[in-house]
CSV table of C-alpha atoms in Angstrom, one decimal:
chain,number,residue,atom,x,y,z
A,73,MET,CA,161.5,-170.6,204.1
A,74,SER,CA,160.7,-171.9,200.6
A,75,GLU,CA,163.3,-171.5,197.9
A,76,THR,CA,162.4,-168.9,195.3
A,77,ARG,CA,161.7,-170.2,191.8
A,78,PRO,CA,164.0,-168.9,189.0
A,79,PRO,CA,162.2,-166.7,186.4
A,80,LEU,CA,161.3,-168.2,183.1
A,81,THR,CA,159.9,-166.3,180.1
A,82,LEU,CA,157.7,-168.5,177.8
A,83,LEU,CA,157.3,-167.7,174.2
A,84,ILE,CA,154.4,-169.8,173.0
A,85,ALA,CA,154.4,-170.2,169.2
A,86,ALA,CA,151.3,-169.2,167.2
A,87,PRO,CA,149.9,-171.0,165.4
A,88,ARG,CA,150.4,-174.3,167.1
A,89,GLY,CA,148.6,-177.6,167.9
A,90,PHE,CA,145.5,-179.0,166.2
A,91,CYS,CA,145.0,-178.3,162.5
A,92,ALA,CA,141.7,-178.5,160.6
A,93,GLY,CA,142.5,-182.1,159.3
A,94,VAL,CA,143.2,-183.4,162.8
A,95,ASP,CA,140.2,-181.7,164.2
A,96,ARG,CA,138.0,-183.2,161.5
A,97,ALA,CA,139.4,-186.7,162.0
A,98,VAL,CA,138.9,-186.7,165.8
A,99,ARG,CA,135.4,-185.3,165.3
A,100,ILE,CA,134.5,-188.0,162.8
A,101,VAL,CA,135.4,-190.7,165.4
A,102,GLU,CA,133.4,-188.9,168.2
A,103,LEU,CA,130.3,-188.4,165.9
A,104,ALA,CA,130.5,-192.0,164.7
A,105,ILE,CA,130.4,-193.2,168.4
A,106,GLU,CA,127.4,-190.9,169.0
A,107,ARG,CA,125.6,-192.1,166.0
A,108,TYR,CA,126.3,-195.8,165.9
A,109,GLY,CA,127.2,-196.5,169.5
A,110,ALA,CA,130.4,-198.1,170.8
A,111,PRO,CA,132.4,-199.8,169.7
A,112,VAL,CA,133.6,-197.9,166.6
A,113,TYR,CA,136.7,-199.4,165.1
A,114,VAL,CA,139.5,-197.3,163.8
A,115,ARG,CA,142.2,-198.6,161.4
A,116,HIS,CA,145.6,-197.3,162.8
A,117,GLU,CA,145.9,-194.4,165.2
A,118,ILE,CA,143.4,-191.7,164.0
A,119,VAL,CA,146.2,-189.2,164.5
A,120,HIS,CA,149.7,-189.6,166.0
A,121,ASN,CA,149.0,-188.6,169.6
A,122,LYS,CA,148.6,-191.0,172.5
A,123,PHE,CA,146.6,-188.6,174.6
A,124,VAL,CA,144.1,-188.1,171.8
A,125,VAL,CA,143.9,-191.8,171.1
A,126,GLU,CA,143.4,-192.8,174.7
A,127,GLY,CA,140.7,-190.2,175.0
A,128,LEU,CA,138.8,-191.7,172.1
A,129,LYS,CA,139.3,-195.2,173.5
A,130,ALA,CA,137.6,-194.1,176.7
A,131,LYS,CA,134.6,-193.0,174.6
A,132,GLY,CA,134.3,-196.3,172.8
A,133,ALA,CA,136.8,-196.3,169.9
A,134,VAL,CA,138.8,-199.5,169.3
A,135,PHE,CA,142.1,-199.1,167.4
A,136,VAL,CA,143.4,-201.9,165.2
A,137,PRO,CA,146.4,-202.1,162.9
A,138,GLU,CA,144.6,-203.8,160.0
A,139,LEU,CA,141.1,-204.2,158.6
A,140,ASP,CA,141.2,-207.9,159.2
A,141,GLU,CA,140.8,-207.2,162.9
A,142,VAL,CA,137.5,-205.3,162.4
A,143,PRO,CA,134.5,-207.7,163.1
A,144,ASP,CA,131.6,-207.8,160.7
A,145,GLY,CA,128.7,-205.4,161.3
A,146,VAL,CA,130.5,-202.6,163.1
A,147,PRO,CA,131.6,-199.2,161.7
A,148,VAL,CA,135.2,-198.5,160.9
A,149,VAL,CA,137.1,-195.2,160.5
A,150,PHE,CA,140.2,-194.8,158.3
A,151,SER,CA,142.9,-192.5,159.8
A,152,ALA,CA,143.7,-188.9,158.9
A,153,HIS,CA,146.9,-190.1,157.1
A,154,GLY,CA,145.0,-191.8,154.3
A,155,VAL,CA,144.9,-195.5,153.2
A,156,PRO,CA,145.8,-197.4,150.1
A,157,LYS,CA,142.9,-197.9,147.7
A,158,ALA,CA,142.8,-201.6,148.5
A,159,VAL,CA,141.6,-200.9,152.1
A,160,PRO,CA,138.2,-199.3,151.3
A,161,ALA,CA,137.8,-201.8,148.4
A,162,LYS,CA,138.2,-204.6,151.0
A,163,ALA,CA,135.8,-202.9,153.4
A,164,GLN,CA,133.2,-202.6,150.7
A,165,ALA,CA,133.7,-206.2,149.7
A,166,ARG,CA,133.0,-207.2,153.3
A,167,GLY,CA,129.9,-204.9,153.5
A,168,LEU,CA,131.5,-202.8,156.3
A,169,ASN,CA,130.2,-199.4,157.0
A,170,TYR,CA,133.3,-197.2,156.7
A,171,LEU,CA,134.1,-193.5,157.2
A,172,ASP,CA,137.1,-192.0,155.7
A,173,ALA,CA,138.8,-189.5,157.9
A,174,THR,CA,141.7,-188.9,155.5
A,175,CYS,CA,142.8,-185.2,155.7
A,176,PRO,CA,141.4,-183.5,152.6
A,177,LEU,CA,144.9,-182.1,151.8
A,178,VAL,CA,146.2,-185.7,151.7
A,179,SER,CA,143.3,-186.7,149.5
A,180,LYS,CA,144.3,-183.9,147.2
A,181,VAL,CA,147.8,-185.5,146.8
A,182,HIS,CA,146.1,-188.8,146.1
A,183,ARG,CA,144.1,-187.3,143.3
A,184,GLN,CA,147.1,-185.6,141.8
A,185,ALA,CA,149.0,-188.9,141.9
A,186,GLU,CA,146.1,-190.7,140.0
A,187,ARG,CA,146.0,-187.9,137.4
A,188,LEU,CA,149.8,-187.9,136.8
A,189,ILE,CA,149.8,-191.7,136.3
A,190,GLU,CA,146.9,-191.4,133.8
A,191,GLN,CA,148.9,-188.9,131.9
A,192,GLY,CA,151.9,-191.3,131.7
A,193,TYR,CA,154.2,-189.8,134.3
A,194,HIS,CA,156.5,-191.6,136.7
A,195,ILE,CA,156.2,-189.9,140.1
A,196,LEU,CA,159.2,-189.1,142.4
A,197,PHE,CA,157.5,-188.9,145.8
A,198,ILE,CA,159.4,-187.0,148.5
A,199,GLY,CA,158.6,-188.4,151.9
A,200,HIS,CA,159.6,-190.7,154.7
A,201,GLU,CA,159.6,-194.5,154.2
A,202,GLY,CA,157.1,-196.3,156.3
A,203,HIS,CA,155.0,-193.3,157.3
A,204,PRO,CA,151.3,-194.1,156.9
A,205,GLU,CA,150.7,-191.1,154.6
A,206,VAL,CA,153.4,-192.4,152.2
A,207,ILE,CA,152.0,-196.0,152.3
A,208,GLY,CA,148.5,-194.6,151.6
A,209,THR,CA,149.7,-192.4,148.7
A,210,PHE,CA,151.8,-195.3,147.1
A,211,GLY,CA,148.6,-197.4,147.4
A,212,GLN,CA,146.7,-195.0,145.0
A,213,VAL,CA,148.8,-196.0,142.0
A,214,PRO,CA,150.0,-199.2,140.3
A,215,GLU,CA,153.1,-200.7,141.7
A,216,GLY,CA,156.3,-199.5,140.2
A,217,ARG,CA,154.9,-196.1,139.0
A,218,MET,CA,156.2,-194.1,141.9
A,219,THR,CA,159.7,-193.9,143.5
A,220,LEU,CA,160.3,-192.7,147.0
A,221,VAL,CA,162.9,-189.9,147.5
A,222,GLU,CA,163.8,-189.4,151.1
A,223,THR,CA,166.9,-187.2,151.0
A,224,ARG,CA,168.9,-184.7,148.9
A,225,GLU,CA,171.5,-187.5,148.4
A,226,ALA,CA,168.8,-189.8,147.0
A,227,ALA,CA,167.6,-187.0,144.7
A,228,GLU,CA,171.2,-186.7,143.4
A,229,SER,CA,171.6,-190.4,142.8
A,230,ILE,CA,168.2,-191.5,141.5
A,231,ALA,CA,168.4,-192.9,137.9
A,232,PRO,CA,165.1,-193.1,136.1
A,233,GLN,CA,164.8,-194.6,132.7
A,234,ALA,CA,165.9,-192.2,129.9
A,235,ASP,CA,162.5,-192.0,128.2
A,236,GLU,CA,160.4,-191.6,131.4
A,237,ARG,CA,158.3,-188.4,131.9
A,238,LEU,CA,158.9,-187.4,135.5
A,239,ALA,CA,156.7,-185.6,138.0
A,240,PHE,CA,157.1,-185.0,141.8
A,241,LEU,CA,154.8,-184.9,144.7
A,242,THR,CA,155.5,-184.7,148.4
A,243,GLN,CA,154.2,-185.9,151.8
A,244,THR,CA,152.2,-183.1,153.5
A,245,THR,CA,154.1,-183.0,156.8
A,246,LEU,CA,157.7,-182.5,155.7
A,247,SER,CA,160.3,-179.9,156.5
A,248,VAL,CA,159.7,-177.0,154.2
A,249,ASP,CA,163.4,-176.2,153.9
A,250,ASP,CA,164.6,-179.8,153.4
A,251,THR,CA,161.9,-180.4,150.8
A,252,ALA,CA,162.9,-177.2,148.9
A,253,GLU,CA,166.5,-178.5,148.8
A,254,ILE,CA,165.3,-181.9,147.4
A,255,VAL,CA,163.0,-180.2,144.9
A,256,GLY,CA,165.9,-177.9,143.8
A,257,VAL,CA,168.1,-181.0,143.1
A,258,LEU,CA,165.3,-182.7,141.1
A,259,ARG,CA,164.6,-179.5,139.0
A,260,ARG,CA,168.3,-179.1,138.3
A,261,ARG,CA,168.8,-182.7,137.2
A,262,PHE,CA,165.4,-183.1,135.4
A,263,PRO,CA,164.4,-179.6,134.1
A,264,ALA,CA,161.2,-180.9,132.5
A,265,ILE,CA,159.9,-182.5,135.7
A,266,GLN,CA,156.2,-181.8,136.3
A,267,ALA,CA,155.6,-180.0,139.6
A,268,PRO,CA,152.4,-180.2,141.7
A,269,ARG,CA,149.6,-177.8,140.9
A,270,GLY,CA,149.9,-176.3,144.3
A,271,GLU,CA,152.1,-176.7,147.4
A,272,ASP,CA,151.8,-180.3,148.8
A,273,ILE,CA,153.2,-179.5,152.2
A,274,CYS,CA,150.1,-178.5,154.1
A,275,TYR,CA,149.3,-175.0,155.3
A,276,ALA,CA,149.4,-176.1,159.0
A,277,THR,CA,152.9,-177.7,158.6
A,278,SER,CA,154.3,-174.6,156.9
A,279,ASN,CA,152.7,-172.2,159.4
A,280,ARG,CA,153.9,-174.2,162.5
A,281,GLN,CA,157.5,-174.3,161.1
A,282,ALA,CA,157.4,-170.5,160.3
A,283,ALA,CA,156.1,-169.8,163.9
A,284,VAL,CA,159.0,-171.8,165.4
A,285,LYS,CA,161.5,-169.8,163.1
A,286,ALA,CA,159.9,-166.6,164.4
A,287,ILE,CA,160.8,-167.3,168.0
A,288,ALA,CA,163.7,-169.8,168.1
A,289,GLY,CA,166.3,-167.1,167.8
A,290,ARG,CA,165.0,-165.4,171.0
A,291,CYS,CA,165.0,-168.7,173.0
A,292,ASP,CA,167.6,-170.5,175.0
A,293,ALA,CA,165.7,-173.8,174.4
A,294,MET,CA,162.4,-175.0,172.9
A,295,LEU,CA,159.9,-177.7,173.8
A,296,VAL,CA,157.8,-179.2,171.1
A,297,ILE,CA,154.7,-181.0,172.3
A,298,GLY,CA,154.0,-184.0,170.2
A,299,ALA,CA,154.4,-187.8,169.7
A,300,SER,CA,157.6,-189.5,168.7
A,301,ASN,CA,155.9,-191.0,165.6
A,302,SER,CA,154.4,-187.6,164.6
A,303,SER,CA,156.2,-186.4,161.4
A,304,ASN,CA,155.2,-182.8,161.7
A,305,SER,CA,156.2,-182.6,165.4
A,306,LEU,CA,159.7,-184.1,164.7
A,307,ARG,CA,160.1,-181.6,161.9
A,308,LEU,CA,159.4,-178.7,164.4
A,309,VAL,CA,162.3,-180.0,166.6
A,310,GLU,CA,164.6,-180.0,163.6
A,311,VAL,CA,163.5,-176.5,162.6
A,312,ALA,CA,164.2,-175.1,166.1
A,313,GLU,CA,167.7,-176.7,166.1
A,314,ARG,CA,168.4,-175.4,162.7
A,315,GLU,CA,167.6,-171.9,164.0
A,316,GLY,CA,170.1,-172.3,166.8
A,317,ALA,CA,167.9,-173.3,169.7
A,318,ARG,CA,168.3,-176.5,171.8
A,319,ALA,CA,165.1,-178.4,171.2
A,320,ARG,CA,163.4,-181.4,172.6
A,321,LEU,CA,160.1,-183.3,172.0
A,322,VAL,CA,157.8,-184.0,174.9
A,323,ALA,CA,154.5,-185.9,174.9
A,324,ARG,CA,153.1,-184.0,177.9
A,325,GLY,CA,153.9,-182.1,181.1
A,326,ARG,CA,155.2,-185.1,183.1
A,327,ASP,CA,157.8,-185.8,180.4
A,328,ILE,CA,159.8,-182.5,181.0
A,329,ASP,CA,163.4,-183.1,181.9
A,330,PHE,CA,164.0,-180.1,184.3
A,331,ALA,CA,167.7,-180.9,184.5
A,332,TRP,CA,167.8,-180.2,180.7
A,333,LEU,CA,166.3,-176.7,181.4
A,334,GLU,CA,169.0,-175.8,183.9
A,335,GLY,CA,170.1,-172.2,183.1
A,336,VAL,CA,167.3,-171.6,180.6
A,337,ARG,CA,165.6,-168.2,181.0
A,338,THR,CA,163.6,-167.9,177.8
A,339,LEU,CA,161.8,-171.1,176.7
A,340,GLY,CA,159.9,-171.5,173.4
A,341,ILE,CA,156.9,-173.8,173.3
A,342,THR,CA,155.0,-175.2,170.4
A,343,ALA,CA,152.8,-178.2,169.6
A,344,GLY,CA,152.6,-180.4,166.6
A,345,ALA,CA,149.4,-180.5,164.5
A,346,SER,CA,148.1,-183.6,166.3
A,347,ALA,CA,148.7,-182.2,169.9
A,348,PRO,CA,145.7,-180.5,171.5
A,349,GLU,CA,145.9,-177.2,173.4
A,350,VAL,CA,145.1,-178.9,176.7
A,351,LEU,CA,148.6,-180.4,176.5
A,352,VAL,CA,150.2,-177.0,176.0
A,353,ARG,CA,148.5,-175.8,179.2
A,354,GLU,CA,149.6,-178.9,181.0
A,355,VAL,CA,153.2,-178.2,180.0
A,356,VAL,CA,152.9,-174.6,181.1
A,357,ASP,CA,151.4,-175.7,184.5
A,358,ALA,CA,154.2,-178.2,185.0
A,359,LEU,CA,156.8,-175.5,184.3
A,360,ALA,CA,155.0,-173.1,186.8
A,361,GLN,CA,155.7,-175.7,189.5
A,362,HIS,CA,159.5,-175.1,189.1
A,363,PHE,CA,159.8,-171.6,187.7
A,364,GLU,CA,158.3,-168.1,188.1
A,365,VAL,CA,156.6,-168.2,184.7
A,366,VAL,CA,155.8,-165.2,182.6
A,367,GLU,CA,154.0,-165.8,179.3
A,368,GLU,CA,154.9,-163.4,176.5
A,369,PRO,CA,152.3,-163.2,173.8
A,370,VAL,CA,153.4,-164.1,170.3
A,371,ASP,CA,151.5,-163.0,167.2
A,372,GLY,CA,151.2,-165.4,164.3
A,373,VAL,CA,149.2,-166.3,161.2
A,374,GLU,CA,145.5,-166.7,162.1
A,375,GLU,CA,144.2,-170.0,160.8
A,376,ASN,CA,140.5,-170.3,160.0
A,377,MET,CA,140.5,-173.4,157.8
A,378,VAL,CA,137.6,-175.8,158.3
A,379,PHE,CA,137.0,-179.0,156.5
A,380,LYS,CA,133.5,-180.5,155.9
A,381,LEU,CA,132.5,-183.7,157.7
A,382,PRO,CA,131.4,-186.7,155.7
A,383,ALA,CA,127.8,-186.3,154.6
A,384,GLY,CA,126.5,-189.2,156.7
A,385,LEU,CA,127.8,-187.5,159.9
A,386,ARG,CA,126.8,-183.9,159.4
A,387,ALA,CA,123.4,-184.4,160.9
A,388,ALA,CA,124.7,-186.3,163.9
């Protein structure tokens, strides 16, 4: 006689998974392959998700770390995270046909940075060192005109020149709460600091963090589906833990540690903005092999944001 499976209630966060910027970036690579034929080169991972990257590789995309590895005469796509100005300039100098898949909300931060520098400000940029989005944003302005602020402690200790006019901008995929703390410190220390025209943390990051907050208190544990190098996915783990839930990042269904779920009766599930819904269903199916799963519907903000494709691909 087969052993009965323990019951498990799943609270699946809404909204979750792909955002408009990720959807647009993936579509740009797919349409470029359709239009130009394989191979289409992509500088860096188009988005931070191995499943998505491997799927595009199977269709004919070739991912390379730097433009130098792109041969002459083939199209190249720049990732959703954005690139320094020097990269498209170099592509143009080589006569490469390039497509920019930078998320429009990241491009908005780039334009703000350029305007602030033109107006004579020094920018304090809140973000994570080494993240492609941070590298891309720093690459929009002359060296030395922007300073990275990673933590509240850094915000307390930063010492700009006395006569500098200061402004701040932020990476789009940060923790809403952590960023508010850092901004609070900067405003207290530098009351005249110029703020962004609008919120830099993108709608999808904010919405996904709010969705986790809405269910974390009802869960024994939470699984966040996403990649270990995905900033917005890592922030979702932190948000869940801050709300009192044990939380863990998993790339896909086969990565679930069932020993970790011992004694869990209500499990929250969400997915970072670069994780497709197919991976959510894969995780649910894997859980159903071990538990008697009941999915409890969760209402959340409805997202209907759509970003236009580059003009050259709209007809593809």
